[in-house]
mmCIF file of C-alpha atoms and ligand atoms in Angstrom:
data_model
loop_
_atom_site.group_PDB
_atom_site.id
_atom_site.type_symbol
_atom_site.label_atom_id
_atom_site.label_comp_id
_atom_site.label_asym_id
_atom_site.label_seq_id
_atom_site.Cartn_x
_atom_site.Cartn_y
_atom_site.Cartn_z
ATOM 1 C CA MET A 2 -21.985 19.086 -5.544
ATOM 2 C CA LYS A 3 -21.398 15.776 -3.811
ATOM 3 C CA ILE A 4 -18.413 15.568 -1.466
ATOM 4 C CA ILE A 5 -16.728 12.162 -1.206
ATOM 5 C CA ASN A 6 -14.531 11.592 1.846
ATOM 6 C CA VAL A 7 -11.685 9.194 1.170
ATOM 7 C CA VAL A 8 -8.822 7.936 3.360
ATOM 8 C CA ALA A 9 -5.393 6.800 2.261
ATOM 9 C CA ALA A 10 -2.499 5.163 4.075
ATOM 10 C CA ILE A 11 1.077 6.289 3.724
ATOM 11 C CA MET A 12 2.630 3.032 4.861
ATOM 12 C CA GLN A 13 6.199 3.384 5.964
ATOM 13 C CA GLN A 14 8.912 0.763 6.285
ATOM 14 C CA HIS A 15 12.707 1.246 6.274
ATOM 15 C CA GLN A 16 12.485 4.845 4.949
ATOM 16 C CA ARG A 17 10.294 3.720 2.085
ATOM 17 C CA ILE A 18 6.612 4.105 1.422
ATOM 18 C CA LEU A 19 4.157 1.903 -0.404
ATOM 19 C CA ILE A 20 2.445 2.960 -3.597
ATOM 20 C CA ALA A 21 0.011 0.766 -5.500
ATOM 21 C CA GLN A 22 -1.232 0.877 -9.066
ATOM 22 C CA ARG A 23 -4.968 1.148 -9.662
ATOM 23 C CA ASP A 24 -6.407 -1.587 -11.819
ATOM 24 C CA ARG A 25 -7.899 -1.258 -15.277
ATOM 25 C CA GLN A 26 -11.537 -1.370 -14.164
ATOM 26 C CA SER A 27 -11.284 1.555 -11.753
ATOM 27 C CA ASP A 28 -11.370 5.256 -12.404
ATOM 28 C CA LEU A 29 -7.814 6.616 -12.609
ATOM 29 C CA ALA A 30 -6.802 3.218 -14.031
ATOM 30 C CA GLY A 31 -3.060 2.727 -14.116
ATOM 31 C CA TYR A 32 -2.328 5.619 -11.770
ATOM 32 C CA TRP A 33 -0.311 4.992 -8.636
ATOM 33 C CA GLU A 34 -1.767 5.881 -5.259
ATOM 34 C CA PHE A 35 -1.599 5.403 -1.554
ATOM 35 C CA PRO A 36 -4.033 2.563 -0.802
ATOM 36 C CA GLY A 37 -7.384 3.366 0.750
ATOM 37 C CA GLY A 38 -10.904 4.276 -0.224
ATOM 38 C CA LYS A 39 -14.199 5.896 0.655
ATOM 39 C CA ILE A 40 -15.250 6.418 4.257
ATOM 40 C CA GLU A 41 -18.595 4.707 4.800
ATOM 41 C CA GLN A 42 -21.423 6.073 6.903
ATOM 42 C CA ASN A 43 -20.795 5.865 10.660
ATOM 43 C CA GLU A 44 -17.106 5.106 10.170
ATOM 44 C CA THR A 45 -14.291 7.197 11.570
ATOM 45 C CA PRO A 46 -11.420 7.843 9.156
ATOM 46 C CA VAL A 47 -9.207 5.390 11.032
ATOM 47 C CA GLN A 48 -11.906 2.701 11.023
ATOM 48 C CA ALA A 49 -12.227 3.183 7.276
ATOM 49 C CA LEU A 50 -8.460 2.855 6.916
ATOM 50 C CA VAL A 51 -8.449 -0.412 8.870
ATOM 51 C CA ARG A 52 -11.236 -1.816 6.677
ATOM 52 C CA GLU A 53 -9.721 -0.612 3.407
ATOM 53 C CA LEU A 54 -6.252 -1.992 4.107
ATOM 54 C CA GLU A 55 -7.738 -5.349 5.002
ATOM 55 C CA GLU A 56 -9.876 -5.351 1.840
ATOM 56 C CA GLU A 57 -7.188 -4.095 -0.511
ATOM 57 C CA LEU A 58 -3.917 -5.458 0.906
ATOM 58 C CA ASN A 59 -5.058 -8.283 3.192
ATOM 59 C CA ILE A 60 -3.296 -6.835 6.238
ATOM 60 C CA ASN A 61 -4.671 -6.142 9.701
ATOM 61 C CA HIS A 62 -3.765 -4.785 13.130
ATOM 62 C CA ILE A 63 -2.465 -1.662 11.480
ATOM 63 C CA GLN A 64 -0.785 0.946 13.632
ATOM 64 C CA VAL A 65 -1.800 4.431 12.590
ATOM 65 C CA THR A 66 0.401 7.156 14.042
ATOM 66 C CA ASP A 67 -0.180 10.550 12.434
ATOM 67 C CA TYR A 68 -2.656 12.426 10.378
ATOM 68 C CA ILE A 69 -0.675 13.910 7.465
ATOM 69 C CA ALA A 70 -2.902 16.182 5.369
ATOM 70 C CA THR A 71 -6.021 16.402 3.245
ATOM 71 C CA SER A 72 -6.121 17.210 -0.435
ATOM 72 C CA THR A 73 -9.202 18.324 -2.312
ATOM 73 C CA ILE A 74 -9.779 17.416 -5.931
ATOM 74 C CA GLN A 75 -12.602 18.751 -8.043
ATOM 75 C CA GLN A 76 -13.988 16.202 -10.498
ATOM 76 C CA PRO A 77 -16.782 16.882 -13.021
ATOM 77 C CA GLU A 78 -19.602 15.781 -10.724
ATOM 78 C CA ARG A 79 -18.040 15.473 -7.292
ATOM 79 C CA ILE A 80 -15.387 16.754 -4.946
ATOM 80 C CA ILE A 81 -12.919 14.251 -3.500
ATOM 81 C CA GLN A 82 -11.538 15.052 -0.047
ATOM 82 C CA LEU A 83 -8.618 12.693 0.414
ATOM 83 C CA GLN A 84 -7.008 12.495 3.840
ATOM 84 C CA ALA A 85 -3.752 10.678 4.459
ATOM 85 C CA TRP A 86 -2.609 8.955 7.624
ATOM 86 C CA LYS A 87 0.759 7.486 8.450
ATOM 87 C CA VAL A 88 0.790 3.720 9.057
ATOM 88 C CA VAL A 89 3.977 2.313 10.562
ATOM 89 C CA ALA A 90 3.158 -1.305 11.420
ATOM 90 C CA TRP A 91 0.715 -4.054 10.482
ATOM 91 C CA GLN A 92 0.310 -7.805 10.525
ATOM 92 C CA GLY A 93 0.175 -10.154 7.576
ATOM 93 C CA GLU A 94 1.810 -10.364 4.179
ATOM 94 C CA ILE A 95 0.655 -7.848 1.626
ATOM 95 C CA GLN A 96 -1.533 -9.497 -1.004
ATOM 96 C CA LEU A 97 -3.093 -7.355 -3.683
ATOM 97 C CA ARG A 98 -6.846 -7.709 -3.982
ATOM 98 C CA CYS A 99 -7.669 -4.552 -5.944
ATOM 99 C CA HIS A 100 -4.443 -3.187 -7.381
ATOM 100 C CA THR A 101 -2.316 -4.597 -10.200
ATOM 101 C CA ASN A 102 1.041 -3.797 -8.678
ATOM 102 C CA PHE A 103 2.745 -2.262 -5.673
ATOM 103 C CA CYS A 104 6.218 -1.124 -4.765
ATOM 104 C CA TRP A 105 8.231 0.324 -1.924
ATOM 105 C CA VAL A 106 9.904 3.565 -2.905
ATOM 106 C CA THR A 107 11.596 6.497 -1.266
ATOM 107 C CA PRO A 108 9.440 9.642 -1.251
ATOM 108 C CA ASP A 109 11.682 11.128 -3.972
ATOM 109 C CA GLU A 110 11.327 8.033 -6.147
ATOM 110 C CA ALA A 111 7.547 8.166 -5.743
ATOM 111 C CA LEU A 112 7.560 11.450 -7.667
ATOM 112 C CA ASN A 113 8.760 9.549 -10.749
ATOM 113 C CA TYR A 114 5.549 7.518 -10.859
ATOM 114 C CA GLN A 115 2.305 8.650 -12.435
ATOM 115 C CA LEU A 116 0.542 9.430 -9.158
ATOM 116 C CA ALA A 117 -3.156 10.117 -8.809
ATOM 117 C CA PRO A 118 -3.425 13.929 -8.705
ATOM 118 C CA ALA A 119 -4.876 13.971 -5.184
ATOM 119 C CA ASP A 120 -1.916 11.988 -3.861
ATOM 120 C CA ILE A 121 0.813 14.397 -4.930
ATOM 121 C CA PRO A 122 0.101 17.078 -2.273
ATOM 122 C CA LEU A 123 -0.117 14.305 0.320
ATOM 123 C CA LEU A 124 3.314 13.021 -0.648
ATOM 124 C CA LEU A 125 4.709 16.556 -0.404
ATOM 125 C CA ALA A 126 3.116 16.993 3.026
ATOM 126 C CA TYR A 127 4.561 13.657 4.137
ATOM 127 C CA GLN A 128 8.027 14.808 3.058
ATOM 128 C CA GLN A 129 7.698 17.788 5.411
ATOM 129 C CA THR A 130 7.047 15.538 8.437
HETATM 130 N N1 9L3 B 454 -8.367 8.194 -4.703
HETATM 131 C C1 9L3 B 454 -7.222 8.849 -4.976
HETATM 132 N N2 9L3 B 454 -6.095 8.576 -4.321
HETATM 133 C C2 9L3 B 454 -6.091 7.619 -3.347
HETATM 134 C C3 9L3 B 454 -7.280 6.911 -3.047
HETATM 135 C C4 9L3 B 454 -7.304 5.842 -1.990
HETATM 136 C C5 9L3 B 454 -8.427 7.238 -3.758
HETATM 137 N N3 9L3 B 454 -4.930 7.387 -2.684
HETATM 138 C C6 9L3 B 454 -9.577 8.541 -5.459
HETATM 139 C C7 9L3 B 454 -9.864 7.535 -6.537
HETATM 140 C C8 9L3 B 454 -11.348 7.529 -6.622
HETATM 141 C C9 9L3 B 454 -11.822 7.919 -5.238
HETATM 142 O O1 9L3 B 454 -10.699 8.531 -4.596
HETATM 143 O O2 9L3 B 454 -11.745 8.557 -7.545
HETATM 144 C C10 9L3 B 454 -12.356 6.778 -4.394
HETATM 145 O O3 9L3 B 454 -11.344 5.821 -4.165
HETATM 146 P P1 9L3 B 454 -11.595 4.230 -4.333
HETATM 147 O O4 9L3 B 454 -12.760 3.895 -3.446
HETATM 148 O O5 9L3 B 454 -11.869 4.010 -5.796
HETATM 149 O O6 9L3 B 454 -10.309 3.602 -3.879
HETATM 150 MG MG1 MG B 455 -9.321 1.989 -2.975
#
């Protein structure tokens, strides 16, 4: 079974966190998630996070503070290992390049959105920090 290593950012600003809605072309279309994506060969998780946030949100110089947790999701033909990191600062205005929507919500409010299954344990772990 193939293991896919994925990183996600829990971006934090004024007690809120950013969630973004996956677009119609992607798997998990319409689900909300913490932005991020697959770690490429020879990349560290943080390097992958830097690249993904630039690609997806058009931001750079991100400041990553803490590793939060990893969740494992079994899909029909692969296992997704999704690790979340806390991001507390960045440069640039957020511009969506992959998602259809984003919003800033409190962690409690985030639970009212249809989150990607792998992201729910990460949100709960974040709430414990
Ligand atoms: N995924 C789930 N939650 C997330 C992220 C960033 C990714 N917060 C899942 C969706 C895909 C896989 O991981 O099945 C790869 O992500 P992407 O490269 O499609 O963003
Ligand atoms: Mg992505």
